GROMACS .gro file of C-alpha atoms in nm:
model
  497
    1UNK     CA    1   2.379   2.473   4.758
    2UNK     CA    2   2.150   2.184   4.880
    3UNK     CA    3   1.841   2.397   4.833
    4UNK     CA    4   1.942   2.495   4.471
    5UNK     CA    5   2.009   2.121   4.392
    6UNK     CA    6   1.668   2.018   4.536
    7UNK     CA    7   1.498   2.273   4.317
    8UNK     CA    8   1.662   2.136   4.008
    9UNK     CA    9   1.565   1.781   4.090
   10UNK     CA   10   1.199   1.897   4.135
   11UNK     CA   11   1.206   2.074   3.801
   12UNK     CA   12   1.370   1.789   3.623
   13UNK     CA   13   1.112   1.544   3.765
   14UNK     CA   14   0.832   1.784   3.645
   15UNK     CA   15   0.970   1.792   3.292
   16UNK     CA   16   0.980   1.409   3.289
   17UNK     CA   17   0.619   1.385   3.414
   18UNK     CA   18   0.520   1.621   3.122
   19UNK     CA   19   0.679   1.375   2.881
   20UNK     CA   20   0.979   1.589   2.816
   21UNK     CA   21   0.764   1.902   2.746
   22UNK     CA   22   0.973   2.188   2.885
   23UNK     CA   23   0.790   2.409   3.124
   24UNK     CA   24   0.941   2.758   3.195
   25UNK     CA   25   0.958   2.900   3.548
   26UNK     CA   26   0.841   3.233   3.429
   27UNK     CA   27   0.603   3.141   3.141
   28UNK     CA   28   0.260   3.006   3.190
   29UNK     CA   29   0.275   2.626   3.203
   30UNK     CA   30   0.177   2.445   2.894
   31UNK     CA   31  -0.147   2.247   2.883
   32UNK     CA   32  -0.064   1.908   2.756
   33UNK     CA   33  -0.302   1.627   2.627
   34UNK     CA   34  -0.172   1.283   2.596
   35UNK     CA   35  -0.308   0.974   2.436
   36UNK     CA   36  -0.251   0.606   2.535
   37UNK     CA   37  -0.210   0.519   2.175
   38UNK     CA   38  -0.104   0.723   1.878
   39UNK     CA   39  -0.350   0.917   1.653
   40UNK     CA   40  -0.301   0.934   1.273
   41UNK     CA   41  -0.232   1.294   1.140
   42UNK     CA   42  -0.280   1.417   0.784
   43UNK     CA   43  -0.029   1.666   0.638
   44UNK     CA   44  -0.158   1.971   0.473
   45UNK     CA   45   0.003   2.159   0.184
   46UNK     CA   46   0.224   2.415   0.363
   47UNK     CA   47   0.572   2.391   0.502
   48UNK     CA   48   0.619   2.454   0.883
   49UNK     CA   49   0.914   2.449   1.121
   50UNK     CA   50   0.978   2.152   1.356
   51UNK     CA   51   1.105   2.225   1.703
   52UNK     CA   52   1.274   2.040   1.976
   53UNK     CA   53   1.087   2.198   2.270
   54UNK     CA   54   0.762   2.361   2.350
   55UNK     CA   55   0.639   2.550   2.658
   56UNK     CA   56   0.321   2.759   2.741
   57UNK     CA   57   0.478   3.048   2.561
   58UNK     CA   58   0.530   2.855   2.239
   59UNK     CA   59   0.794   2.643   2.060
   60UNK     CA   60   1.172   2.672   2.072
   61UNK     CA   61   1.482   2.499   1.914
   62UNK     CA   62   1.378   2.498   1.542
   63UNK     CA   63   1.588   2.222   1.378
   64UNK     CA   64   1.412   2.109   1.055
   65UNK     CA   65   1.112   2.152   0.838
   66UNK     CA   66   0.793   1.950   0.751
   67UNK     CA   67   0.889   1.961   0.378
   68UNK     CA   68   1.101   1.645   0.439
   69UNK     CA   69   0.819   1.441   0.597
   70UNK     CA   70   0.490   1.548   0.442
   71UNK     CA   71   0.435   1.225   0.252
   72UNK     CA   72   0.532   0.993   0.537
   73UNK     CA   73   0.302   0.823   0.797
   74UNK     CA   74   0.254   1.082   1.061
   75UNK     CA   75   0.131   0.990   1.411
   76UNK     CA   76   0.120   1.153   1.752
   77UNK     CA   77   0.051   1.064   2.121
   78UNK     CA   78   0.036   1.417   2.260
   79UNK     CA   79  -0.013   1.788   2.185
   80UNK     CA   80   0.036   2.110   2.395
   81UNK     CA   81  -0.181   2.425   2.390
   82UNK     CA   82   0.042   2.732   2.383
   83UNK     CA   83   0.006   3.112   2.335
   84UNK     CA   84   0.093   3.041   1.971
   85UNK     CA   85  -0.156   2.765   1.920
   86UNK     CA   86  -0.144   2.384   1.959
   87UNK     CA   87   0.174   2.197   1.885
   88UNK     CA   88   0.191   1.824   1.830
   89UNK     CA   89   0.474   1.592   1.894
   90UNK     CA   90   0.492   1.385   1.580
   91UNK     CA   91   0.642   1.045   1.469
   92UNK     CA   92   0.704   1.001   1.103
   93UNK     CA   93   0.731   0.646   0.953
   94UNK     CA   94   0.771   0.525   1.315
   95UNK     CA   95   1.053   0.752   1.415
   96UNK     CA   96   1.017   1.042   1.669
   97UNK     CA   97   1.071   1.370   1.511
   98UNK     CA   98   0.965   1.678   1.713
   99UNK     CA   99   0.699   1.954   1.777
  100UNK     CA  100   0.503   2.107   1.490
  101UNK     CA  101   0.219   2.359   1.471
  102UNK     CA  102  -0.142   2.216   1.424
  103UNK     CA  103  -0.158   2.449   1.124
  104UNK     CA  104   0.063   2.194   0.946
  105UNK     CA  105  -0.220   1.947   0.926
  106UNK     CA  106  -0.521   1.922   0.691
  107UNK     CA  107  -0.800   2.022   0.922
  108UNK     CA  108  -1.184   1.979   0.862
  109UNK     CA  109  -1.110   1.801   0.530
  110UNK     CA  110  -1.261   1.526   0.325
  111UNK     CA  111  -1.065   1.398   0.040
  112UNK     CA  112  -1.236   1.200  -0.213
  113UNK     CA  113  -1.166   1.075  -0.573
  114UNK     CA  114  -1.262   1.329  -0.841
  115UNK     CA  115  -1.512   1.106  -1.005
  116UNK     CA  116  -1.622   0.748  -1.042
  117UNK     CA  117  -1.727   0.564  -1.346
  118UNK     CA  118  -1.938   0.248  -1.298
  119UNK     CA  119  -2.032  -0.018  -1.540
  120UNK     CA  120  -2.409  -0.080  -1.510
  121UNK     CA  121  -2.467  -0.386  -1.304
  122UNK     CA  122  -2.770  -0.481  -1.101
  123UNK     CA  123  -2.572  -0.744  -0.923
  124UNK     CA  124  -2.334  -0.503  -0.765
  125UNK     CA  125  -2.363  -0.172  -0.565
  126UNK     CA  126  -2.059   0.045  -0.541
  127UNK     CA  127  -1.981   0.148  -0.177
  128UNK     CA  128  -1.943   0.522  -0.198
  129UNK     CA  129  -1.712   0.535   0.106
  130UNK     CA  130  -1.455   0.344  -0.107
  131UNK     CA  131  -1.383   0.669  -0.278
  132UNK     CA  132  -1.260   0.843   0.042
  133UNK     CA  133  -0.881   0.911   0.084
  134UNK     CA  134  -0.919   1.063   0.431
  135UNK     CA  135  -1.143   1.259   0.667
  136UNK     CA  136  -1.012   1.480   0.937
  137UNK     CA  137  -1.137   1.673   1.236
  138UNK     CA  138  -1.065   2.026   1.344
  139UNK     CA  139  -0.716   1.925   1.466
  140UNK     CA  140  -0.617   1.741   1.153
  141UNK     CA  141  -0.656   1.392   1.304
  142UNK     CA  142  -0.778   1.118   1.073
  143UNK     CA  143  -1.127   1.004   1.133
  144UNK     CA  144  -1.266   0.654   1.053
  145UNK     CA  145  -1.457   0.691   0.716
  146UNK     CA  146  -1.742   0.485   0.867
  147UNK     CA  147  -1.831   0.805   1.068
  148UNK     CA  148  -1.874   1.022   0.762
  149UNK     CA  149  -2.241   1.093   0.647
  150UNK     CA  150  -2.301   1.017   0.282
  151UNK     CA  151  -2.600   1.113   0.087
  152UNK     CA  152  -2.605   0.767  -0.085
  153UNK     CA  153  -2.417   0.477   0.070
  154UNK     CA  154  -2.426   0.261  -0.249
  155UNK     CA  155  -2.472   0.333  -0.624
  156UNK     CA  156  -2.549   0.071  -0.876
  157UNK     CA  157  -2.729   0.160  -1.197
  158UNK     CA  158  -2.795   0.540  -1.218
  159UNK     CA  159  -2.565   0.841  -1.233
  160UNK     CA  160  -2.564   1.079  -0.932
  161UNK     CA  161  -2.383   1.317  -0.714
  162UNK     CA  162  -2.276   1.197  -0.383
  163UNK     CA  163  -2.229   1.434  -0.090
  164UNK     CA  164  -1.993   1.370   0.207
  165UNK     CA  165  -1.998   1.556   0.545
  166UNK     CA  166  -1.831   1.528   0.885
  167UNK     CA  167  -1.863   1.823   1.120
  168UNK     CA  168  -1.742   2.134   0.909
  169UNK     CA  169  -1.581   1.922   0.650
  170UNK     CA  170  -1.773   1.862   0.321
  171UNK     CA  171  -1.706   1.706  -0.022
  172UNK     CA  172  -1.885   1.582  -0.320
  173UNK     CA  173  -1.829   1.347  -0.599
  174UNK     CA  174  -1.991   1.276  -0.941
  175UNK     CA  175  -2.068   0.914  -1.036
  176UNK     CA  176  -2.122   0.821  -1.394
  177UNK     CA  177  -2.263   0.488  -1.533
  178UNK     CA  178  -2.195   0.327  -1.864
  179UNK     CA  179  -2.345   0.031  -2.032
  180UNK     CA  180  -2.106  -0.264  -2.047
  181UNK     CA  181  -2.124  -0.579  -2.252
  182UNK     CA  182  -2.014  -0.918  -2.134
  183UNK     CA  183  -1.721  -1.065  -2.339
  184UNK     CA  184  -1.693  -1.415  -2.465
  185UNK     CA  185  -1.418  -1.669  -2.391
  186UNK     CA  186  -1.339  -1.805  -2.740
  187UNK     CA  187  -0.967  -1.902  -2.735
  188UNK     CA  188  -0.860  -2.257  -2.765
  189UNK     CA  189  -0.648  -2.353  -2.463
  190UNK     CA  190  -0.287  -2.440  -2.519
  191UNK     CA  191  -0.138  -2.752  -2.371
  192UNK     CA  192  -0.025  -2.681  -2.023
  193UNK     CA  193   0.254  -2.764  -1.768
  194UNK     CA  194   0.248  -3.095  -1.590
  195UNK     CA  195   0.054  -3.030  -1.267
  196UNK     CA  196   0.263  -3.026  -0.946
  197UNK     CA  197   0.222  -2.943  -0.579
  198UNK     CA  198   0.382  -2.707  -0.327
  199UNK     CA  199   0.347  -2.625   0.036
  200UNK     CA  200   0.029  -2.426   0.114
  201UNK     CA  201  -0.072  -2.170   0.380
  202UNK     CA  202   0.170  -1.916   0.524
  203UNK     CA  203   0.540  -1.905   0.475
  204UNK     CA  204   0.721  -2.207   0.605
  205UNK     CA  205   1.064  -2.042   0.604
  206UNK     CA  206   1.208  -1.683   0.642
  207UNK     CA  207   1.508  -1.463   0.557
  208UNK     CA  208   1.805  -1.529   0.777
  209UNK     CA  209   1.709  -1.301   1.062
  210UNK     CA  210   1.326  -1.287   1.052
  211UNK     CA  211   1.262  -1.542   1.311
  212UNK     CA  212   1.246  -1.567   1.679
  213UNK     CA  213   1.594  -1.720   1.721
  214UNK     CA  214   1.746  -1.414   1.564
  215UNK     CA  215   1.502  -1.158   1.721
  216UNK     CA  216   1.357  -1.055   1.391
  217UNK     CA  217   1.658  -0.817   1.354
  218UNK     CA  218   1.747  -0.655   1.035
  219UNK     CA  219   1.914  -0.840   0.746
  220UNK     CA  220   2.273  -0.744   0.656
  221UNK     CA  221   2.327  -0.916   0.327
  222UNK     CA  222   2.129  -0.995   0.025
  223UNK     CA  223   2.017  -1.321  -0.142
  224UNK     CA  224   2.059  -1.478  -0.475
  225UNK     CA  225   1.791  -1.733  -0.595
  226UNK     CA  226   1.842  -1.931  -0.914
  227UNK     CA  227   1.620  -2.163  -1.122
  228UNK     CA  228   1.616  -2.255  -1.492
  229UNK     CA  229   1.820  -1.959  -1.622
  230UNK     CA  230   1.634  -1.705  -1.401
  231UNK     CA  231   1.841  -1.541  -1.125
  232UNK     CA  232   1.672  -1.326  -0.861
  233UNK     CA  233   1.891  -1.098  -0.654
  234UNK     CA  234   1.788  -0.886  -0.352
  235UNK     CA  235   1.704  -0.519  -0.443
  236UNK     CA  236   1.556  -0.401  -0.118
  237UNK     CA  237   1.477  -0.535   0.231
  238UNK     CA  238   1.184  -0.325   0.359
  239UNK     CA  239   1.100  -0.196   0.706
  240UNK     CA  240   0.887  -0.416   0.916
  241UNK     CA  241   0.668  -0.119   0.983
  242UNK     CA  242   0.648   0.218   0.821
  243UNK     CA  243   0.484   0.354   1.129
  244UNK     CA  244   0.474   0.284   1.498
  245UNK     CA  245   0.462  -0.095   1.562
  246UNK     CA  246   0.228  -0.354   1.705
  247UNK     CA  247  -0.027  -0.216   1.949
  248UNK     CA  248   0.080   0.153   1.940
  249UNK     CA  249  -0.177   0.283   1.694
  250UNK     CA  250  -0.500   0.401   1.827
  251UNK     CA  251  -0.695   0.372   1.502
  252UNK     CA  252  -0.721   0.145   1.192
  253UNK     CA  253  -0.552   0.419   0.981
  254UNK     CA  254  -0.226   0.427   1.178
  255UNK     CA  255  -0.030   0.098   1.150
  256UNK     CA  256   0.155   0.047   0.820
  257UNK     CA  257   0.257  -0.321   0.800
  258UNK     CA  258   0.333  -0.582   0.871
  259UNK     CA  259   0.178  -0.800   0.575
  260UNK     CA  260   0.283  -0.722   0.218
  261UNK     CA  261   0.054  -0.847  -0.058
  262UNK     CA  262   0.154  -0.701  -0.394
  263UNK     CA  263   0.395  -0.490  -0.586
  264UNK     CA  264   0.447  -0.290  -0.897
  265UNK     CA  265   0.777  -0.140  -1.034
  266UNK     CA  266   0.805   0.129  -1.295
  267UNK     CA  267   1.135   0.308  -1.362
  268UNK     CA  268   1.290   0.380  -1.024
  269UNK     CA  269   0.956   0.367  -0.829
  270UNK     CA  270   0.879   0.054  -0.632
  271UNK     CA  271   0.534   0.035  -0.473
  272UNK     CA  272   0.395  -0.226  -0.243
  273UNK     CA  273   0.060  -0.274  -0.059
  274UNK     CA  274   0.078  -0.317   0.321
  275UNK     CA  275  -0.194  -0.456   0.556
  276UNK     CA  276  -0.238  -0.523   0.925
  277UNK     CA  277  -0.445  -0.822   0.861
  278UNK     CA  278  -0.471  -1.077   0.580
  279UNK     CA  279  -0.846  -1.047   0.607
  280UNK     CA  280  -0.867  -0.668   0.560
  281UNK     CA  281  -0.949  -0.499   0.229
  282UNK     CA  282  -0.806  -0.163   0.342
  283UNK     CA  283  -0.448  -0.083   0.388
  284UNK     CA  284  -0.161   0.145   0.273
  285UNK     CA  285   0.050   0.172  -0.043
  286UNK     CA  286   0.424   0.239   0.027
  287UNK     CA  287   0.638   0.389  -0.247
  288UNK     CA  288   1.010   0.372  -0.259
  289UNK     CA  289   1.238   0.586  -0.489
  290UNK     CA  290   1.496   0.312  -0.568
  291UNK     CA  291   1.712   0.585  -0.750
  292UNK     CA  292   1.761   0.737  -0.411
  293UNK     CA  293   1.750   0.431  -0.190
  294UNK     CA  294   2.050   0.236  -0.323
  295UNK     CA  295   2.126   0.028  -0.019
  296UNK     CA  296   1.967  -0.317  -0.009
  297UNK     CA  297   1.950  -0.314   0.362
  298UNK     CA  298   1.944   0.033   0.517
  299UNK     CA  299   1.559   0.092   0.483
  300UNK     CA  300   1.495  -0.168   0.753
  301UNK     CA  301   1.655   0.075   1.004
  302UNK     CA  302   1.441   0.394   0.981
  303UNK     CA  303   1.419   0.433   1.358
  304UNK     CA  304   1.796   0.379   1.424
  305UNK     CA  305   1.976   0.536   1.127
  306UNK     CA  306   2.151   0.861   1.147
  307UNK     CA  307   1.922   1.168   1.153
  308UNK     CA  308   2.048   1.301   0.816
  309UNK     CA  309   2.005   0.959   0.654
  310UNK     CA  310   1.646   0.931   0.794
  311UNK     CA  311   1.565   1.271   0.664
  312UNK     CA  312   1.684   1.162   0.317
  313UNK     CA  313   1.490   0.837   0.330
  314UNK     CA  314   1.183   1.000   0.452
  315UNK     CA  315   1.178   1.227   0.147
  316UNK     CA  316   1.199   0.908  -0.081
  317UNK     CA  317   0.935   0.701   0.093
  318UNK     CA  318   0.570   0.791   0.047
  319UNK     CA  319   0.281   0.638   0.226
  320UNK     CA  320  -0.075   0.652   0.105
  321UNK     CA  321  -0.384   0.721   0.331
  322UNK     CA  322  -0.572   0.420   0.464
  323UNK     CA  323  -0.761   0.327   0.148
  324UNK     CA  324  -0.952   0.047  -0.023
  325UNK     CA  325  -0.708  -0.200  -0.190
  326UNK     CA  326  -0.899  -0.523  -0.198
  327UNK     CA  327  -0.673  -0.816  -0.176
  328UNK     CA  328  -0.394  -0.573  -0.274
  329UNK     CA  329  -0.215  -0.816  -0.509
  330UNK     CA  330  -0.315  -0.665  -0.844
  331UNK     CA  331  -0.111  -0.357  -0.905
  332UNK     CA  332   0.046  -0.161  -1.181
  333UNK     CA  333   0.207   0.177  -1.243
  334UNK     CA  334   0.304   0.432  -1.505
  335UNK     CA  335   0.537   0.734  -1.467
  336UNK     CA  336   0.265   0.941  -1.277
  337UNK     CA  337   0.000   0.694  -1.153
  338UNK     CA  338  -0.047   0.373  -0.955
  339UNK     CA  339  -0.331   0.143  -1.041
  340UNK     CA  340  -0.495  -0.112  -0.820
  341UNK     CA  341  -0.763  -0.370  -0.901
  342UNK     CA  342  -0.929  -0.395  -0.562
  343UNK     CA  343  -1.084  -0.746  -0.582
  344UNK     CA  344  -1.249  -0.943  -0.300
  345UNK     CA  345  -1.023  -1.269  -0.281
  346UNK     CA  346  -1.298  -1.436  -0.064
  347UNK     CA  347  -1.549  -1.412  -0.361
  348UNK     CA  348  -1.503  -1.712  -0.574
  349UNK     CA  349  -1.698  -1.628  -0.886
  350UNK     CA  350  -2.004  -1.461  -0.995
  351UNK     CA  351  -2.161  -1.137  -1.154
  352UNK     CA  352  -2.027  -0.874  -0.920
  353UNK     CA  353  -1.830  -0.580  -1.065
  354UNK     CA  354  -1.475  -0.506  -0.961
  355UNK     CA  355  -1.304  -0.172  -0.888
  356UNK     CA  356  -1.007  -0.020  -1.042
  357UNK     CA  357  -0.841   0.273  -0.844
  358UNK     CA  358  -0.612   0.527  -1.010
  359UNK     CA  359  -0.373   0.678  -0.744
  360UNK     CA  360  -0.138   0.975  -0.802
  361UNK     CA  361   0.227   0.908  -0.731
  362UNK     CA  362   0.272   1.260  -0.626
  363UNK     CA  363   0.054   1.273  -0.323
  364UNK     CA  364  -0.052   0.885  -0.302
  365UNK     CA  365  -0.427   0.979  -0.311
  366UNK     CA  366  -0.705   0.823  -0.512
  367UNK     CA  367  -0.775   1.028  -0.830
  368UNK     CA  368  -1.032   0.828  -1.018
  369UNK     CA  369  -1.228   0.491  -0.978
  370UNK     CA  370  -1.381   0.268  -1.248
  371UNK     CA  371  -1.563  -0.056  -1.209
  372UNK     CA  372  -1.566  -0.320  -1.478
  373UNK     CA  373  -1.701  -0.668  -1.541
  374UNK     CA  374  -1.571  -0.922  -1.796
  375UNK     CA  375  -1.882  -1.142  -1.783
  376UNK     CA  376  -2.126  -1.267  -1.522
  377UNK     CA  377  -1.907  -1.569  -1.464
  378UNK     CA  378  -1.561  -1.421  -1.488
  379UNK     CA  379  -1.466  -1.266  -1.159
  380UNK     CA  380  -1.099  -1.169  -1.150
  381UNK     CA  381  -0.851  -1.238  -0.877
  382UNK     CA  382  -0.531  -1.134  -1.031
  383UNK     CA  383  -0.431  -0.856  -1.275
  384UNK     CA  384  -0.158  -0.628  -1.386
  385UNK     CA  385  -0.149  -0.291  -1.561
  386UNK     CA  386   0.082  -0.209  -1.845
  387UNK     CA  387  -0.018   0.144  -1.908
  388UNK     CA  388  -0.284   0.407  -1.815
  389UNK     CA  389  -0.538   0.232  -2.054
  390UNK     CA  390  -0.438  -0.137  -2.052
  391UNK     CA  391  -0.490  -0.417  -1.797
  392UNK     CA  392  -0.415  -0.786  -1.823
  393UNK     CA  393  -0.621  -1.020  -1.605
  394UNK     CA  394  -0.587  -1.384  -1.519
  395UNK     CA  395  -0.886  -1.604  -1.469
  396UNK     CA  396  -0.872  -1.963  -1.355
  397UNK     CA  397  -1.159  -2.161  -1.507
  398UNK     CA  398  -1.194  -2.460  -1.288
  399UNK     CA  399  -1.477  -2.595  -1.484
  400UNK     CA  400  -1.271  -2.618  -1.798
  401UNK     CA  401  -0.945  -2.683  -1.613
  402UNK     CA  402  -0.762  -2.391  -1.763
  403UNK     CA  403  -0.622  -2.044  -1.702
  404UNK     CA  404  -0.748  -1.761  -1.926
  405UNK     CA  405  -0.574  -1.442  -2.013
  406UNK     CA  406  -0.779  -1.133  -2.073
  407UNK     CA  407  -0.682  -0.795  -2.208
  408UNK     CA  408  -0.898  -0.498  -2.081
  409UNK     CA  409  -0.857  -0.168  -2.263
  410UNK     CA  410  -0.997   0.174  -2.155
  411UNK     CA  411  -1.160   0.415  -2.379
  412UNK     CA  412  -1.265   0.729  -2.195
  413UNK     CA  413  -1.454   0.602  -1.891
  414UNK     CA  414  -1.516   0.249  -2.015
  415UNK     CA  415  -1.319  -0.066  -2.001
  416UNK     CA  416  -1.379  -0.349  -2.249
  417UNK     CA  417  -1.241  -0.690  -2.240
  418UNK     CA  418  -1.112  -0.947  -2.484
  419UNK     CA  419  -0.968  -1.296  -2.431
  420UNK     CA  420  -0.610  -1.320  -2.565
  421UNK     CA  421  -0.520  -1.672  -2.482
  422UNK     CA  422  -0.555  -1.972  -2.250
  423UNK     CA  423  -0.345  -2.267  -2.103
  424UNK     CA  424  -0.475  -2.598  -1.999
  425UNK     CA  425  -0.417  -2.739  -1.652
  426UNK     CA  426  -0.399  -2.621  -1.295
  427UNK     CA  427  -0.005  -2.556  -1.279
  428UNK     CA  428  -0.004  -2.598  -0.902
  429UNK     CA  429  -0.294  -2.816  -0.772
  430UNK     CA  430  -0.276  -2.709  -0.398
  431UNK     CA  431  -0.198  -2.333  -0.392
  432UNK     CA  432  -0.372  -2.014  -0.512
  433UNK     CA  433  -0.197  -1.777  -0.742
  434UNK     CA  434   0.042  -1.546  -0.559
  435UNK     CA  435   0.148  -1.298  -0.828
  436UNK     CA  436   0.078  -1.213  -1.186
  437UNK     CA  437   0.295  -1.002  -1.420
  438UNK     CA  438   0.364  -0.913  -1.785
  439UNK     CA  439   0.710  -0.864  -1.902
  440UNK     CA  440   0.882  -0.895  -2.249
  441UNK     CA  441   0.567  -1.005  -2.412
  442UNK     CA  442   0.494  -1.296  -2.178
  443UNK     CA  443   0.282  -1.367  -1.871
  444UNK     CA  444   0.446  -1.469  -1.545
  445UNK     CA  445   0.223  -1.672  -1.300
  446UNK     CA  446   0.359  -1.701  -0.935
  447UNK     CA  447   0.265  -1.960  -0.667
  448UNK     CA  448   0.454  -2.049  -0.342
  449UNK     CA  449   0.816  -2.119  -0.468
  450UNK     CA  450   0.709  -2.162  -0.837
  451UNK     CA  451   0.684  -1.924  -1.129
  452UNK     CA  452   0.541  -2.031  -1.464
  453UNK     CA  453   0.608  -1.843  -1.787
  454UNK     CA  454   0.364  -1.857  -2.078
  455UNK     CA  455   0.324  -1.676  -2.411
  456UNK     CA  456   0.051  -1.410  -2.445
  457UNK     CA  457  -0.166  -1.676  -2.633
  458UNK     CA  458  -0.110  -1.923  -2.345
  459UNK     CA  459   0.169  -2.139  -2.488
  460UNK     CA  460   0.397  -2.274  -2.220
  461UNK     CA  461   0.751  -2.152  -2.213
  462UNK     CA  462   0.932  -2.213  -1.872
  463UNK     CA  463   0.885  -2.324  -1.510
  464UNK     CA  464   1.108  -2.183  -1.239
  465UNK     CA  465   1.101  -2.333  -0.893
  466UNK     CA  466   1.282  -2.163  -0.597
  467UNK     CA  467   1.333  -2.335  -0.265
  468UNK     CA  468   1.285  -2.044  -0.035
  469UNK     CA  469   0.974  -2.177   0.155
  470UNK     CA  470   0.858  -1.814   0.168
  471UNK     CA  471   0.533  -1.691   0.010
  472UNK     CA  472   0.563  -1.493  -0.314
  473UNK     CA  473   0.377  -1.162  -0.233
  474UNK     CA  474   0.341  -1.016  -0.570
  475UNK     CA  475   0.535  -0.978  -0.910
  476UNK     CA  476   0.589  -0.688  -1.149
  477UNK     CA  477   0.748  -0.680  -1.499
  478UNK     CA  478   0.911  -0.387  -1.668
  479UNK     CA  479   1.098  -0.431  -1.991
  480UNK     CA  480   1.314  -0.749  -1.958
  481UNK     CA  481   1.317  -0.719  -1.574
  482UNK     CA  482   1.094  -0.937  -1.349
  483UNK     CA  483   1.063  -0.820  -0.988
  484UNK     CA  484   0.943  -1.066  -0.719
  485UNK     CA  485   0.868  -1.003  -0.354
  486UNK     CA  486   0.913  -1.259  -0.092
  487UNK     CA  487   0.747  -1.249   0.261
  488UNK     CA  488   0.914  -1.273   0.604
  489UNK     CA  489   1.098  -1.032   0.581
  490UNK     CA  490   0.949  -0.840   0.290
  491UNK     CA  491   1.220  -0.868   0.024
  492UNK     CA  492   1.217  -0.722  -0.331
  493UNK     CA  493   1.417  -0.919  -0.575
  494UNK     CA  494   1.501  -0.846  -0.942
  495UNK     CA  495   1.598  -1.075  -1.236
  496UNK     CA  496   1.668  -1.055  -1.596
  497UNK     CA  497   1.447  -1.264  -1.808
   0.00000   0.00000   0.00000
């Protein structure tokens, strides 16, 4: 009996050393490859079984399907070569799931926008790698777009076809160029709000548990914030990460979080931009189906909730590839598309063009890109979309001490701008704009703890002040509802205006 027990101990130890990969005593041992940090995997189109175990003979213990997880953030730290091919041990949205065939992944693929339309501008050259959704190698692992060969790295004033290649992966994209015309600011500025101040820099406060004293644990109850007739109530506390956490991703494409910047809500779809660094212009969009995610607090606990709950949540949370988002604060959406004005928030003003991305809600990939320019001295930092063909933009004209409101309309591949209103003053003298929304025919301009409501022509209406000491990270309007996101922890709130 002692000999048999010793054999069991040896085999159990071997299994642990293999990282829980089961090795049969009769089958050929599995050849495992492990990584110190997780790589990012890109899902393909097919549905595949997911297994509990794998050995040299192949997988065993089928228990679920990839159909529940194909739109999540997929990562892996190891794979095993078997008689039936390579199998990867995957994490989805930060939670360990199981083993899946390498055939599940999009291999040797370059995904790019279908086409790009540029306004002719000798002062701006479009970086063609901005059009990349993802690039994968022969194992379906995401590759940094900087490693992709492009036939032309930048395009400015002439139409062309750009070709992309990486190993066996190839793609091409047509770029069109149209002649734009600078618009004129001709609206008389309405009398503004009395200028005030607020705290500046990062958030000075947090939600109840988002702090060291409480271990950054999940929130268990919602908030109610009131000011001047506007009541904001918690709709959703978001996960800290929708991926493996700090230091676990081995590439820039892997970590989803922890910095939110902007939001858009359309119907039951809530989308937020997420970054790993406030200085990065590339990040992820995360989409939540609020019709299915009814709880205010449960989404924080993706890694600890019951398996059935996680499977349901994973189907209703979508993560985009690691794509160009600019500052990530200027978002909008329709029933089928997400729009991003990907500006550079460190560029104060000047003649550069700005990029607009159209992203499909179905697969979270870039479909089309446009560039636009209002005028050589009107670089936009905040915008919102109210349809597939209409964008409102906010410009702070420091030289004239006013805010200007611009309406941009798309006709085919071209965007044209007209000023619709202006308001005198600075509103807040020591803080940048943190959110811009259009709802119920009015503009809403957010700063740290302050929101100002003005008519479309710039006439002042209301000033709301909330004492959260948490940064506003984006606003969105839909119908008579205003959505406001607060930082630390990321919290979506909703109010009736």
